[in-house]
Short mmCIF file of C-alpha atoms in Angstrom, two decimals:
data_model
loop_
_atom_site.label_atom_id
_atom_site.label_comp_id
_atom_site.label_asym_id
_atom_site.label_seq_id
_atom_site.Cartn_x
_atom_site.Cartn_y
_atom_site.Cartn_z
CA MET A 7 16.81 -24.11 -6.19
CA PRO A 8 15.83 -21.34 -8.47
CA ARG A 9 17.36 -20.53 -11.48
CA THR A 10 18.04 -17.15 -13.46
CA ALA A 11 15.91 -17.34 -16.39
CA SER A 12 16.67 -14.19 -17.84
CA GLN A 13 18.68 -10.68 -17.41
CA ASP A 14 17.98 -7.45 -18.48
CA CYS A 15 19.94 -4.22 -17.72
CA ILE A 16 18.39 -0.43 -18.37
CA GLU A 17 20.80 2.03 -17.85
CA THR A 18 20.23 5.71 -16.57
CA THR A 19 21.40 8.51 -20.04
CA PRO A 20 25.44 8.60 -20.04
CA GLY A 21 27.76 10.08 -18.07
CA THR A 22 27.08 13.84 -17.13
CA THR A 23 29.81 16.52 -16.97
CA ASP A 24 28.83 17.15 -13.16
CA GLY A 25 30.59 13.80 -12.13
CA LYS A 26 27.39 12.22 -10.58
CA LYS A 27 27.28 8.23 -10.54
CA GLN A 28 25.54 6.71 -12.92
CA TYR A 29 23.37 3.76 -11.85
CA LYS A 30 22.39 0.36 -13.56
CA MET A 31 19.13 -1.71 -12.51
CA ILE A 32 19.34 -5.19 -12.77
CA CYS A 33 16.35 -7.74 -13.26
CA HIS A 34 16.25 -11.03 -12.43
CA VAL A 35 13.59 -13.11 -13.14
CA PHE A 36 13.45 -17.07 -11.92
CA GLU A 37 11.77 -20.03 -12.38
CA SER A 38 11.74 -23.14 -10.02
CA GLU A 39 9.84 -26.66 -11.17
CA ASP A 40 7.62 -25.90 -8.08
CA ALA A 41 6.76 -22.72 -9.48
CA GLN A 42 5.74 -24.43 -12.66
CA LEU A 43 3.81 -27.25 -10.70
CA ILE A 44 1.94 -24.70 -8.63
CA ALA A 45 0.89 -22.41 -11.94
CA GLN A 46 -0.03 -25.50 -13.92
CA SER A 47 -2.29 -26.73 -10.81
CA ILE A 48 -4.24 -23.38 -10.64
CA GLY A 49 -4.55 -23.56 -14.22
CA GLN A 50 -5.75 -27.15 -14.13
CA ALA A 51 -8.36 -26.04 -11.22
CA PHE A 52 -9.79 -23.30 -13.48
CA SER A 53 -10.54 -25.29 -16.16
CA VAL A 54 -12.14 -28.23 -13.98
CA ALA A 55 -14.46 -25.93 -12.32
CA TYR A 56 -15.56 -23.97 -15.67
CA GLN A 57 -16.12 -27.47 -17.16
CA GLU A 58 -18.48 -28.23 -14.06
CA PHE A 59 -19.92 -24.83 -14.37
CA LEU A 60 -20.84 -25.61 -17.62
CA ARG A 61 -22.44 -28.67 -17.47
CA ALA A 62 -24.30 -26.93 -14.52
CA ASN A 63 -25.74 -24.94 -17.11
CA GLY A 64 -26.85 -27.53 -19.33
CA ILE A 65 -23.87 -26.95 -22.03
CA ASN A 66 -20.98 -29.50 -23.38
CA PRO A 67 -18.04 -28.01 -22.42
CA GLU A 68 -16.82 -29.98 -25.98
CA ASP A 69 -19.06 -27.25 -27.95
CA LEU A 70 -16.80 -24.63 -26.46
CA SER A 71 -13.51 -24.55 -28.19
CA GLN A 72 -10.55 -22.37 -26.73
CA LYS A 73 -10.70 -20.61 -30.33
CA GLU A 74 -14.04 -19.65 -30.03
CA TYR A 75 -13.38 -17.90 -26.49
CA SER A 76 -10.16 -16.39 -27.76
CA ASP A 77 -12.52 -14.83 -30.60
CA ILE A 78 -14.81 -13.28 -28.20
CA ILE A 79 -11.96 -12.12 -26.02
CA ASN A 80 -9.87 -10.58 -29.11
CA THR A 81 -13.38 -8.40 -30.23
CA GLN A 82 -13.30 -6.59 -27.02
CA GLU A 83 -11.35 -3.76 -25.77
CA MET A 84 -9.80 -3.09 -22.84
CA TYR A 85 -12.12 -1.22 -20.21
CA ASN A 86 -11.17 1.51 -18.17
CA ASP A 87 -7.86 1.77 -19.36
CA ASP A 88 -5.37 2.29 -16.12
CA LEU A 89 -2.55 4.06 -19.15
CA ILE A 90 -4.98 5.82 -20.70
CA HIS A 91 -6.56 7.58 -17.30
CA PHE A 92 -2.81 8.11 -15.95
CA SER A 93 -1.51 10.01 -19.19
CA ASN A 94 -4.06 12.46 -19.36
CA SER A 95 -2.49 15.32 -18.00
CA GLU A 96 -5.55 16.95 -16.19
CA ASN A 97 -5.28 13.73 -13.98
CA CYS A 98 -1.68 13.63 -12.96
CA LYS A 99 -0.58 16.22 -10.22
CA GLU A 100 2.73 16.91 -8.48
CA LEU A 101 2.02 18.20 -5.01
CA GLN A 102 4.15 19.85 -2.20
CA LEU A 103 2.74 19.14 1.23
CA GLU A 104 4.34 21.29 4.44
CA LYS A 105 4.87 19.00 7.65
CA GLN A 106 6.23 19.84 11.20
CA LYS A 107 9.59 17.55 11.88
CA GLY A 108 8.57 14.54 13.53
CA GLU A 109 5.21 14.86 12.39
CA ILE A 110 3.59 11.58 10.52
CA LEU A 111 1.82 12.59 6.82
CA GLY A 112 -1.20 10.97 8.85
CA VAL A 113 -2.24 8.72 5.94
CA VAL A 114 -3.50 5.20 5.10
CA ILE A 115 -2.77 3.36 1.73
CA VAL A 116 -3.95 0.01 0.26
CA GLU A 117 -2.91 -1.93 -2.65
CA SER A 118 -4.41 -1.08 -5.95
CA GLY A 119 -5.52 -4.92 -6.41
CA TRP A 120 -4.10 -7.43 -8.95
CA GLY A 121 -5.27 -7.00 -12.35
CA SER A 122 -4.06 -2.71 -12.16
CA ILE A 123 -1.99 -2.17 -14.86
CA LEU A 124 0.09 0.06 -13.03
CA PRO A 125 -0.11 -0.93 -9.28
CA THR A 126 0.58 1.22 -6.76
CA VAL A 127 -1.18 2.13 -3.42
CA ILE A 128 -3.95 4.17 -2.88
CA LEU A 129 -4.69 6.90 -0.36
CA ALA A 130 -7.59 5.54 1.95
CA ASN A 131 -8.07 7.36 4.49
CA MET A 132 -6.64 11.06 6.13
CA MET A 133 -6.39 11.67 9.82
CA ASN A 134 -7.99 14.87 10.88
CA GLY A 135 -5.72 17.75 11.08
CA GLY A 136 -2.81 15.78 9.80
CA PRO A 137 -0.46 16.94 7.10
CA ALA A 138 -2.22 15.12 4.27
CA ALA A 139 -5.72 16.66 5.36
CA ARG A 140 -4.75 20.05 6.17
CA SER A 141 -2.91 20.33 2.68
CA SER A 142 -6.84 19.98 0.98
CA LYS A 143 -4.61 18.56 -2.30
CA LEU A 144 -5.52 15.07 -1.26
CA SER A 145 -8.70 12.87 -2.02
CA ILE A 146 -9.50 9.17 -0.75
CA GLY A 147 -8.97 7.15 -4.06
CA ASP A 148 -5.87 9.17 -5.42
CA GLN A 149 -3.13 6.56 -6.23
CA ILE A 150 0.02 7.82 -5.35
CA MET A 151 2.97 7.00 -8.19
CA SER A 152 6.13 8.65 -6.37
CA ILE A 153 7.38 10.26 -2.92
CA ASN A 154 9.95 12.59 -3.38
CA ASN A 155 11.25 10.98 -6.64
CA THR A 156 10.91 7.35 -5.34
CA SER A 157 8.83 5.57 -7.56
CA LEU A 158 5.83 3.26 -5.72
CA VAL A 159 4.55 1.46 -8.72
CA GLY A 160 5.18 -2.09 -8.38
CA LEU A 161 6.50 -2.12 -4.75
CA PRO A 162 4.77 -4.23 -1.90
CA LEU A 163 2.61 -2.34 0.34
CA ALA A 164 5.20 -2.70 3.12
CA THR A 165 7.68 -1.08 1.50
CA CYS A 166 5.40 1.48 0.39
CA GLN A 167 4.39 1.97 4.16
CA GLY A 168 8.10 2.50 5.03
CA ILE A 169 8.79 4.89 2.54
CA ILE A 170 6.15 6.93 4.12
CA LYS A 171 7.00 6.61 7.76
CA GLY A 172 10.34 7.18 6.81
CA LEU A 173 9.30 11.09 5.97
CA LYS A 174 8.63 11.99 10.08
CA ASN A 175 11.61 14.14 10.06
CA GLN A 176 10.59 16.00 6.84
CA VAL A 177 9.27 19.50 6.60
CA GLN A 178 8.49 19.59 3.36
CA VAL A 179 7.16 15.96 0.84
CA LYS A 180 6.54 15.94 -2.91
CA LEU A 181 4.02 14.01 -3.93
CA ASN A 182 3.40 12.76 -7.55
CA ILE A 183 -0.37 11.15 -7.45
CA VAL A 184 -2.98 10.49 -10.17
CA SER A 185 -6.65 11.56 -9.06
CA CYS A 186 -8.78 8.49 -9.13
CA PRO A 187 -12.51 8.01 -7.57
CA PRO A 188 -12.60 5.71 -4.60
CA VAL A 189 -14.77 3.38 -6.77
CA THR A 190 -13.75 1.53 -9.93
CA THR A 191 -16.05 1.09 -12.57
CA VAL A 192 -15.82 -2.34 -14.01
CA LEU A 193 -17.53 -3.39 -17.58
CA ILE A 194 -17.63 -6.88 -18.64
CA LYS A 195 -19.33 -7.78 -21.96
CA ARG A 196 -20.36 -11.59 -21.80
CA PRO A 197 -22.36 -12.62 -24.87
CA ASP A 198 -23.35 -16.09 -23.69
CA LEU A 199 -24.04 -18.03 -20.15
CA LYS A 200 -21.18 -20.65 -22.02
CA TYR A 201 -18.54 -18.03 -21.74
CA GLN A 202 -17.06 -17.96 -18.27
CA LEU A 203 -16.29 -14.78 -16.58
CA GLY A 204 -12.69 -15.78 -15.29
CA PHE A 205 -12.85 -14.27 -11.74
CA SER A 206 -14.15 -15.86 -8.97
CA VAL A 207 -15.61 -14.24 -5.55
CA GLN A 208 -16.11 -14.78 -1.74
CA ASN A 209 -18.25 -12.88 0.22
CA GLY A 210 -18.40 -10.05 -2.06
CA ILE A 211 -14.67 -10.01 -2.57
CA ILE A 212 -12.54 -10.74 -5.96
CA CYS A 213 -10.01 -13.39 -4.98
CA SER A 214 -9.09 -14.45 -8.01
CA LEU A 215 -8.81 -13.54 -11.56
CA MET A 216 -7.98 -15.24 -14.82
CA ARG A 217 -5.31 -13.51 -17.00
CA GLY A 218 -6.45 -12.55 -20.48
CA GLY A 219 -10.44 -13.29 -19.55
CA ILE A 220 -13.08 -11.17 -20.39
CA ALA A 221 -13.24 -10.35 -16.76
CA GLU A 222 -9.73 -8.53 -16.72
CA ARG A 223 -10.84 -6.78 -19.99
CA GLY A 224 -13.48 -5.25 -18.10
CA GLY A 225 -11.55 -3.70 -15.24
CA VAL A 226 -11.96 -6.54 -12.32
CA ARG A 227 -8.88 -6.57 -9.98
CA VAL A 228 -8.01 -9.38 -7.16
CA GLY A 229 -8.57 -7.84 -3.38
CA HIS A 230 -11.70 -5.56 -4.33
CA ARG A 231 -15.11 -5.24 -2.77
CA ILE A 232 -17.95 -5.43 -5.28
CA ILE A 233 -20.36 -2.26 -4.23
CA GLU A 234 -22.69 -3.02 -6.96
CA ILE A 235 -24.01 -5.01 -10.02
CA ASN A 236 -26.14 -3.65 -12.80
CA GLY A 237 -27.01 -0.75 -10.48
CA GLN A 238 -28.03 -2.52 -7.22
CA SER A 239 -26.03 -2.75 -4.27
CA VAL A 240 -25.06 -5.81 -3.27
CA VAL A 241 -23.08 -4.77 -0.04
CA ALA A 242 -25.53 -6.33 2.11
CA THR A 243 -26.03 -8.86 -0.15
CA ALA A 244 -25.43 -12.77 0.62
CA HIS A 245 -22.67 -14.59 -1.12
CA GLU A 246 -24.92 -17.28 -3.08
CA LYS A 247 -27.07 -14.50 -3.97
CA ILE A 248 -23.66 -12.45 -5.32
CA VAL A 249 -22.35 -15.58 -7.38
CA GLN A 250 -26.26 -16.16 -8.71
CA ALA A 251 -26.35 -12.71 -9.86
CA LEU A 252 -23.33 -12.95 -11.68
CA SER A 253 -23.25 -16.36 -13.12
CA ASN A 254 -26.86 -15.62 -14.84
CA SER A 255 -25.53 -12.48 -15.92
CA VAL A 256 -24.81 -11.92 -20.04
CA GLY A 257 -24.45 -8.79 -22.09
CA GLU A 258 -23.27 -6.14 -20.72
CA ILE A 259 -22.61 -6.92 -16.72
CA HIS A 260 -21.95 -3.03 -15.16
CA MET A 261 -20.04 -3.48 -11.78
CA LYS A 262 -19.08 -0.86 -8.90
CA THR A 263 -15.87 -2.24 -6.67
CA MET A 264 -13.49 -0.73 -4.36
CA PRO A 265 -10.16 -1.98 -2.21
CA ALA A 266 -11.54 -4.30 0.03
CA ALA A 267 -9.32 -2.81 2.90
CA MET A 268 -10.69 1.10 1.80
CA PHE A 269 -14.27 -0.15 1.90
CA ARG A 270 -14.00 -1.99 5.84
CA LEU A 271 -11.78 1.74 6.93
CA LEU A 272 -14.91 3.99 5.06
CA THR A 273 -17.60 1.66 6.72
CA GLY A 274 -15.50 1.42 9.99
CA GLN A 275 -15.29 -2.15 10.30
CA GLU A 276 -11.29 -1.37 10.71
CA THR A 277 -9.26 1.47 12.61
CA PRO A 278 -7.58 3.14 10.33
CA MET A 279 -3.64 3.08 11.71
CA TYR A 280 -2.36 6.32 10.27
CA ILE A 281 1.40 7.02 9.27
#
């Protein structure tokens, strides 16, 4: 059975004179033997795969120490830092949207992707003539921080969708958003082939990411579709060629990515389900 590892309590501002209730937020962190075994297995799989990659490129794994890799990481700055972008007041907006009672907001949202410093949902599509599109205040790629003062940061996609669906009978909606382009720019700095990139790709989609690696520091996100590598479109490129291009790249590796679900919507591969 899982057990509570730690418990934190965050309390609101001390009591006010208007008689309003004060709330506490309790956060439980759970551990289990199964979770530890899974984490160890994933770590071992990454290690074995990396050693095989080094051998395939004629590099003895024993020649590359963990300290050497850590030293490289420590010299690299975070690229495309979400916190800097989100804290810029020019990018942050509070919007009031008008709608008819019983009318849906008319949006499609997707996850920002694991690897985001502030994980939230992204506006991926808008219904023609819907309240969101009519407002002319929103753009594809905008990240939604809160709706009617309810924060969406860190919430599962289904929960965020449920919150938006619950707006159907309201005539005014307040949104706090951060204006972002639909495409994420990535810059990976890889000084030598012997340093692993720290992420895996399947059919152009990033499906796993090593925490603390050069890819994470460069802005790579799980669940994103790679659009470009070093200025060359890879939208119609075979999986093997994408892997080869990444495996053989050294120095600065420039990529453009976007959430895979958004890519499918924008390219007509999926029919939007508006909420």
